[in-house]
mmCIF file of C-alpha atoms in Angstrom:
data_model
loop_
_atom_site.group_PDB
_atom_site.id
_atom_site.type_symbol
_atom_site.label_atom_id
_atom_site.label_comp_id
_atom_site.label_asym_id
_atom_site.label_seq_id
_atom_site.Cartn_x
_atom_site.Cartn_y
_atom_site.Cartn_z
ATOM 1 C CA UNK Y 1 16.937 196.743 118.132
ATOM 2 C CA UNK Y 2 20.255 194.964 118.647
ATOM 3 C CA UNK Y 3 20.864 191.332 117.652
ATOM 4 C CA UNK Y 4 19.973 189.041 120.541
ATOM 5 C CA UNK Y 5 22.300 186.191 119.601
ATOM 6 C CA UNK Y 6 25.324 187.838 118.029
ATOM 7 C CA UNK Y 7 27.898 185.378 116.759
ATOM 8 C CA UNK Y 8 30.137 187.252 114.331
ATOM 9 C CA UNK Y 9 32.151 185.145 111.897
ATOM 10 C CA UNK Y 10 35.758 184.522 112.897
ATOM 11 C CA UNK Y 11 37.249 185.262 109.494
ATOM 12 C CA UNK Y 12 40.349 187.278 108.577
ATOM 13 C CA UNK Y 13 39.952 190.786 107.173
ATOM 14 C CA UNK Y 14 39.439 190.551 103.400
ATOM 15 C CA UNK Y 15 41.089 193.671 101.951
ATOM 16 C CA UNK Y 16 40.162 194.446 98.331
ATOM 17 C CA UNK Y 17 42.221 197.636 97.982
ATOM 18 C CA UNK Y 18 44.214 199.966 100.217
ATOM 19 C CA UNK Y 19 46.165 203.134 99.556
ATOM 20 C CA UNK Y 20 46.989 206.414 101.349
ATOM 21 C CA UNK Y 21 43.358 207.651 101.370
ATOM 22 C CA UNK Y 22 40.954 204.713 101.243
ATOM 23 C CA UNK Y 23 40.616 201.034 102.099
ATOM 24 C CA UNK Y 24 37.968 198.719 100.676
ATOM 25 C CA UNK Y 25 37.072 195.417 102.272
ATOM 26 C CA UNK Y 26 34.705 192.518 101.668
ATOM 27 C CA UNK Y 27 32.366 192.411 104.687
ATOM 28 C CA UNK Y 28 31.238 188.922 105.726
ATOM 29 C CA UNK Y 29 27.574 188.248 106.447
ATOM 30 C CA UNK Y 30 26.747 188.226 110.150
ATOM 31 C CA UNK Y 31 29.172 190.985 111.152
ATOM 32 C CA UNK Y 32 27.972 194.407 112.293
ATOM 33 C CA UNK Y 33 29.334 197.364 110.326
ATOM 34 C CA UNK Y 34 29.653 199.457 113.511
ATOM 35 C CA UNK Y 35 29.556 198.482 117.199
ATOM 36 C CA UNK Y 36 26.235 197.984 118.942
ATOM 37 C CA UNK Y 37 25.377 198.911 122.524
ATOM 38 C CA UNK Y 38 27.236 196.709 124.992
ATOM 39 C CA UNK Y 39 30.572 194.954 125.106
ATOM 40 C CA UNK Y 40 29.127 191.807 123.483
ATOM 41 C CA UNK Y 41 28.422 193.872 120.332
ATOM 42 C CA UNK Y 42 31.831 195.545 120.120
ATOM 43 C CA UNK Y 43 33.175 193.263 117.377
ATOM 44 C CA UNK Y 44 32.356 194.910 114.047
ATOM 45 C CA UNK Y 45 33.905 195.597 110.672
ATOM 46 C CA UNK Y 46 34.938 199.131 111.673
ATOM 47 C CA UNK Y 47 36.887 197.783 114.676
ATOM 48 C CA UNK Y 48 38.539 195.083 112.575
ATOM 49 C CA UNK Y 49 39.544 197.584 109.889
ATOM 50 C CA UNK Y 50 40.900 200.004 112.523
ATOM 51 C CA UNK Y 51 43.006 197.204 114.007
ATOM 52 C CA UNK Y 52 44.821 196.992 110.667
ATOM 53 C CA UNK Y 53 44.426 200.634 109.572
ATOM 54 C CA UNK Y 54 44.314 202.747 112.778
ATOM 55 C CA UNK Y 55 43.149 205.953 111.080
ATOM 56 C CA UNK Y 56 40.177 204.318 109.315
ATOM 57 C CA UNK Y 57 36.917 206.299 109.391
ATOM 58 C CA UNK Y 58 33.360 205.199 108.635
ATOM 59 C CA UNK Y 59 31.753 206.343 105.364
ATOM 60 C CA UNK Y 60 28.660 204.124 104.965
ATOM 61 C CA UNK Y 61 27.180 200.904 106.328
ATOM 62 C CA UNK Y 62 25.837 197.546 105.245
ATOM 63 C CA UNK Y 63 23.224 195.606 107.191
ATOM 64 C CA UNK Y 64 24.671 192.986 109.520
ATOM 65 C CA UNK Y 65 23.203 190.188 107.392
ATOM 66 C CA UNK Y 66 24.504 191.600 104.095
ATOM 67 C CA UNK Y 67 27.976 190.838 102.738
ATOM 68 C CA UNK Y 68 30.112 192.657 100.218
ATOM 69 C CA UNK Y 69 32.112 195.775 99.344
ATOM 70 C CA UNK Y 70 32.513 198.553 101.916
ATOM 71 C CA UNK Y 71 34.805 201.585 101.694
ATOM 72 C CA UNK Y 72 36.502 203.300 104.642
ATOM 73 C CA UNK Y 73 38.386 206.593 104.577
ATOM 74 C CA UNK Y 74 41.885 206.873 106.019
ATOM 75 C CA UNK Y 75 41.881 210.664 106.410
ATOM 76 C CA UNK Y 76 39.216 213.192 107.452
ATOM 77 C CA UNK Y 77 39.385 214.845 104.037
ATOM 78 C CA UNK Y 78 38.796 211.508 102.304
ATOM 79 C CA UNK Y 79 35.850 210.869 104.625
ATOM 80 C CA UNK Y 80 34.293 214.218 103.664
ATOM 81 C CA UNK Y 81 34.923 213.609 99.959
ATOM 82 C CA UNK Y 82 33.387 210.130 100.007
ATOM 83 C CA UNK Y 83 30.519 211.234 102.259
ATOM 84 C CA UNK Y 84 29.509 213.859 99.709
ATOM 85 C CA UNK Y 85 29.649 211.274 96.917
ATOM 86 C CA UNK Y 86 27.214 209.064 98.809
ATOM 87 C CA UNK Y 87 25.000 212.013 99.779
ATOM 88 C CA UNK Y 88 24.813 213.291 96.202
ATOM 89 C CA UNK Y 89 24.287 209.770 94.801
ATOM 90 C CA UNK Y 90 27.476 209.901 92.731
ATOM 91 C CA UNK Y 91 28.450 206.436 93.971
ATOM 92 C CA UNK Y 92 27.275 203.516 91.864
ATOM 93 C CA UNK Y 93 26.332 200.420 93.882
ATOM 94 C CA UNK Y 94 25.243 197.031 92.567
ATOM 95 C CA UNK Y 95 24.019 194.086 94.602
ATOM 96 C CA UNK Y 96 23.292 190.486 93.766
ATOM 97 C CA UNK Y 97 20.460 188.627 95.465
ATOM 98 C CA UNK Y 98 18.510 185.416 95.320
ATOM 99 C CA UNK Y 99 14.794 185.939 95.784
ATOM 100 C CA UNK Y 100 11.778 183.715 96.318
ATOM 101 C CA UNK Y 101 9.756 182.706 93.266
ATOM 102 C CA UNK Y 102 10.305 182.993 89.543
ATOM 103 C CA UNK Y 103 10.119 186.595 88.372
ATOM 104 C CA UNK Y 104 8.086 186.933 85.186
ATOM 105 C CA UNK Y 105 9.623 190.140 83.846
ATOM 106 C CA UNK Y 106 13.281 190.597 82.948
ATOM 107 C CA UNK Y 107 13.802 194.130 84.277
ATOM 108 C CA UNK Y 108 11.914 196.689 86.285
ATOM 109 C CA UNK Y 109 11.992 199.620 88.678
ATOM 110 C CA UNK Y 110 10.507 199.757 92.181
ATOM 111 C CA UNK Y 111 9.542 203.209 93.417
ATOM 112 C CA UNK Y 112 8.084 202.922 96.920
ATOM 113 C CA UNK Y 113 8.713 205.425 99.763
ATOM 114 C CA UNK Y 114 10.081 203.946 103.000
ATOM 115 C CA UNK Y 115 10.099 204.870 106.669
ATOM 116 C CA UNK Y 116 11.014 203.065 109.890
ATOM 117 C CA UNK Y 117 8.247 200.907 111.387
ATOM 118 C CA UNK Y 118 8.670 202.306 114.909
ATOM 119 C CA UNK Y 119 6.877 199.581 116.911
ATOM 120 C CA UNK Y 120 8.900 196.951 115.032
ATOM 121 C CA UNK Y 121 12.205 198.743 114.402
ATOM 122 C CA UNK Y 122 14.652 198.246 112.791
ATOM 123 C CA UNK Y 123 12.082 197.052 110.260
ATOM 124 C CA UNK Y 124 11.082 199.531 107.575
ATOM 125 C CA UNK Y 125 7.802 199.738 105.696
ATOM 126 C CA UNK Y 126 6.161 201.515 102.790
ATOM 127 C CA UNK Y 127 4.319 204.720 103.639
ATOM 128 C CA UNK Y 128 3.094 207.008 100.856
ATOM 129 C CA UNK Y 129 2.400 209.908 103.243
ATOM 130 C CA UNK Y 130 5.528 210.091 105.420
ATOM 131 C CA UNK Y 131 7.997 207.768 103.689
ATOM 132 C CA UNK Y 132 11.197 209.018 102.078
ATOM 133 C CA UNK Y 133 11.583 208.431 98.324
ATOM 134 C CA UNK Y 134 13.252 205.102 97.506
ATOM 135 C CA UNK Y 135 13.970 203.698 94.054
ATOM 136 C CA UNK Y 136 15.516 200.391 92.985
ATOM 137 C CA UNK Y 137 16.269 199.103 89.484
ATOM 138 C CA UNK Y 138 16.390 195.319 89.067
ATOM 139 C CA UNK Y 139 17.389 192.888 86.350
ATOM 140 C CA UNK Y 140 16.915 189.125 86.302
ATOM 141 C CA UNK Y 141 20.098 187.119 85.849
ATOM 142 C CA UNK Y 142 18.599 183.632 85.843
ATOM 143 C CA UNK Y 143 15.912 181.384 87.311
ATOM 144 C CA UNK Y 144 17.225 178.831 89.806
ATOM 145 C CA UNK Y 145 14.944 176.009 90.967
ATOM 146 C CA UNK Y 146 11.913 178.084 91.923
ATOM 147 C CA UNK Y 147 13.989 181.125 92.900
ATOM 148 C CA UNK Y 148 15.432 184.011 90.902
ATOM 149 C CA UNK Y 149 18.911 185.479 90.908
ATOM 150 C CA UNK Y 150 18.740 189.234 90.358
ATOM 151 C CA UNK Y 151 21.094 192.176 90.125
ATOM 152 C CA UNK Y 152 19.850 195.162 92.111
ATOM 153 C CA UNK Y 153 20.825 198.789 91.628
ATOM 154 C CA UNK Y 154 19.587 201.109 94.386
ATOM 155 C CA UNK Y 155 19.231 204.705 93.203
ATOM 156 C CA UNK Y 156 18.650 205.824 96.795
ATOM 157 C CA UNK Y 157 20.214 204.566 100.020
ATOM 158 C CA UNK Y 158 17.365 203.932 102.456
ATOM 159 C CA UNK Y 159 17.735 201.468 105.322
ATOM 160 C CA UNK Y 160 16.611 197.950 104.303
ATOM 161 C CA UNK Y 161 15.601 199.387 100.911
ATOM 162 C CA UNK Y 162 16.376 196.339 98.774
ATOM 163 C CA UNK Y 163 14.892 193.952 101.318
ATOM 164 C CA UNK Y 164 11.571 195.800 101.626
ATOM 165 C CA UNK Y 165 11.276 196.551 97.923
ATOM 166 C CA UNK Y 166 11.721 192.917 96.897
ATOM 167 C CA UNK Y 167 9.231 191.774 99.528
ATOM 168 C CA UNK Y 168 6.691 194.348 98.334
ATOM 169 C CA UNK Y 169 6.723 192.985 94.769
ATOM 170 C CA UNK Y 170 6.220 189.449 96.078
ATOM 171 C CA UNK Y 171 9.794 188.205 95.864
ATOM 172 C CA UNK Y 172 11.441 188.456 99.315
ATOM 173 C CA UNK Y 173 15.180 187.905 99.488
ATOM 174 C CA UNK Y 174 15.952 184.360 100.608
ATOM 175 C CA UNK Y 175 16.993 183.964 104.233
ATOM 176 C CA UNK Y 176 15.745 187.399 105.285
ATOM 177 C CA UNK Y 177 14.957 187.209 109.029
ATOM 178 C CA UNK Y 178 12.795 190.354 108.892
ATOM 179 C CA UNK Y 179 10.884 190.228 105.628
ATOM 180 C CA UNK Y 180 10.762 186.617 104.418
ATOM 181 C CA UNK Y 181 8.383 183.986 105.761
ATOM 182 C CA UNK Y 182 8.062 180.212 105.615
ATOM 183 C CA UNK Y 183 10.383 178.368 103.220
ATOM 184 C CA UNK Y 184 11.710 181.667 101.808
ATOM 185 C CA UNK Y 185 13.192 182.403 105.220
ATOM 186 C CA UNK Y 186 14.688 178.946 105.731
ATOM 187 C CA UNK Y 187 18.151 179.610 104.316
ATOM 188 C CA UNK Y 188 21.510 179.734 106.125
ATOM 189 C CA UNK Y 189 21.991 183.465 105.478
ATOM 190 C CA UNK Y 190 20.454 186.525 103.847
ATOM 191 C CA UNK Y 191 21.108 186.036 100.139
ATOM 192 C CA UNK Y 192 22.113 189.657 99.530
ATOM 193 C CA UNK Y 193 25.616 190.743 98.560
ATOM 194 C CA UNK Y 194 27.077 194.166 97.723
ATOM 195 C CA UNK Y 195 28.810 193.045 94.560
ATOM 196 C CA UNK Y 196 30.437 196.247 93.315
ATOM 197 C CA UNK Y 197 31.078 199.850 94.267
ATOM 198 C CA UNK Y 198 32.103 202.555 91.813
ATOM 199 C CA UNK Y 199 33.406 205.845 93.215
ATOM 200 C CA UNK Y 200 35.810 208.683 92.589
ATOM 201 C CA UNK Y 201 39.108 208.541 94.441
ATOM 202 C CA UNK Y 202 39.389 211.382 96.992
ATOM 203 C CA UNK Y 203 42.882 212.195 95.747
ATOM 204 C CA UNK Y 204 42.470 213.319 92.144
ATOM 205 C CA UNK Y 205 38.901 212.192 91.441
ATOM 206 C CA UNK Y 206 39.709 209.210 89.235
ATOM 207 C CA UNK Y 207 36.794 206.801 88.796
ATOM 208 C CA UNK Y 208 37.474 203.391 90.374
ATOM 209 C CA UNK Y 209 35.425 200.195 90.429
ATOM 210 C CA UNK Y 210 35.769 197.602 93.189
ATOM 211 C CA UNK Y 211 34.195 194.133 93.302
ATOM 212 C CA UNK Y 212 33.773 191.297 95.779
ATOM 213 C CA UNK Y 213 32.910 187.780 94.561
ATOM 214 C CA UNK Y 214 29.381 186.588 95.341
ATOM 215 C CA UNK Y 215 29.545 183.860 98.005
ATOM 216 C CA UNK Y 216 26.241 182.143 97.189
#
């Protein structure tokens, strides 16, 4: 399902790092990672990156409503190298979120299998029979006026994983148009940000850590 009222932010490309093999950028909330169907959905982060780096190739995606660090490859070999890192879960990703309610525990792990909810796609839901394994570690950072700021570490990379997992434990991410309801939904944006990405550089394999400041 494509966004009905797509109004991508008119912000300049925020480049975190660029070299001969990779470019990392800070994706703004409200911008598609890749183009949708139709000319009105052509504006996306991939197109903006390719305007500045013509050889840029897609490696992974973030939800339209999520902001934060994304990596693009600049050569086919770098794309293959990075793709394998994501596939084999050698990439370390951390997110920061604000969620509804005050979480009682300080840390925890959510292990709930997910699959697309076909009648309501792109929504996902928990299904113990046909769902794919999905695991998220979480740690409370602080309580903020009836909400909780948490750091999330997905061990798998399922679509909408963090959003569904937090909803399932009773703490939906603030501003989530799919999984939050009532006052939890009434925020100007989805309060989910890809804060850091740790990977191995395709040229030489050196470990590198990239961060984007949390905008909320």
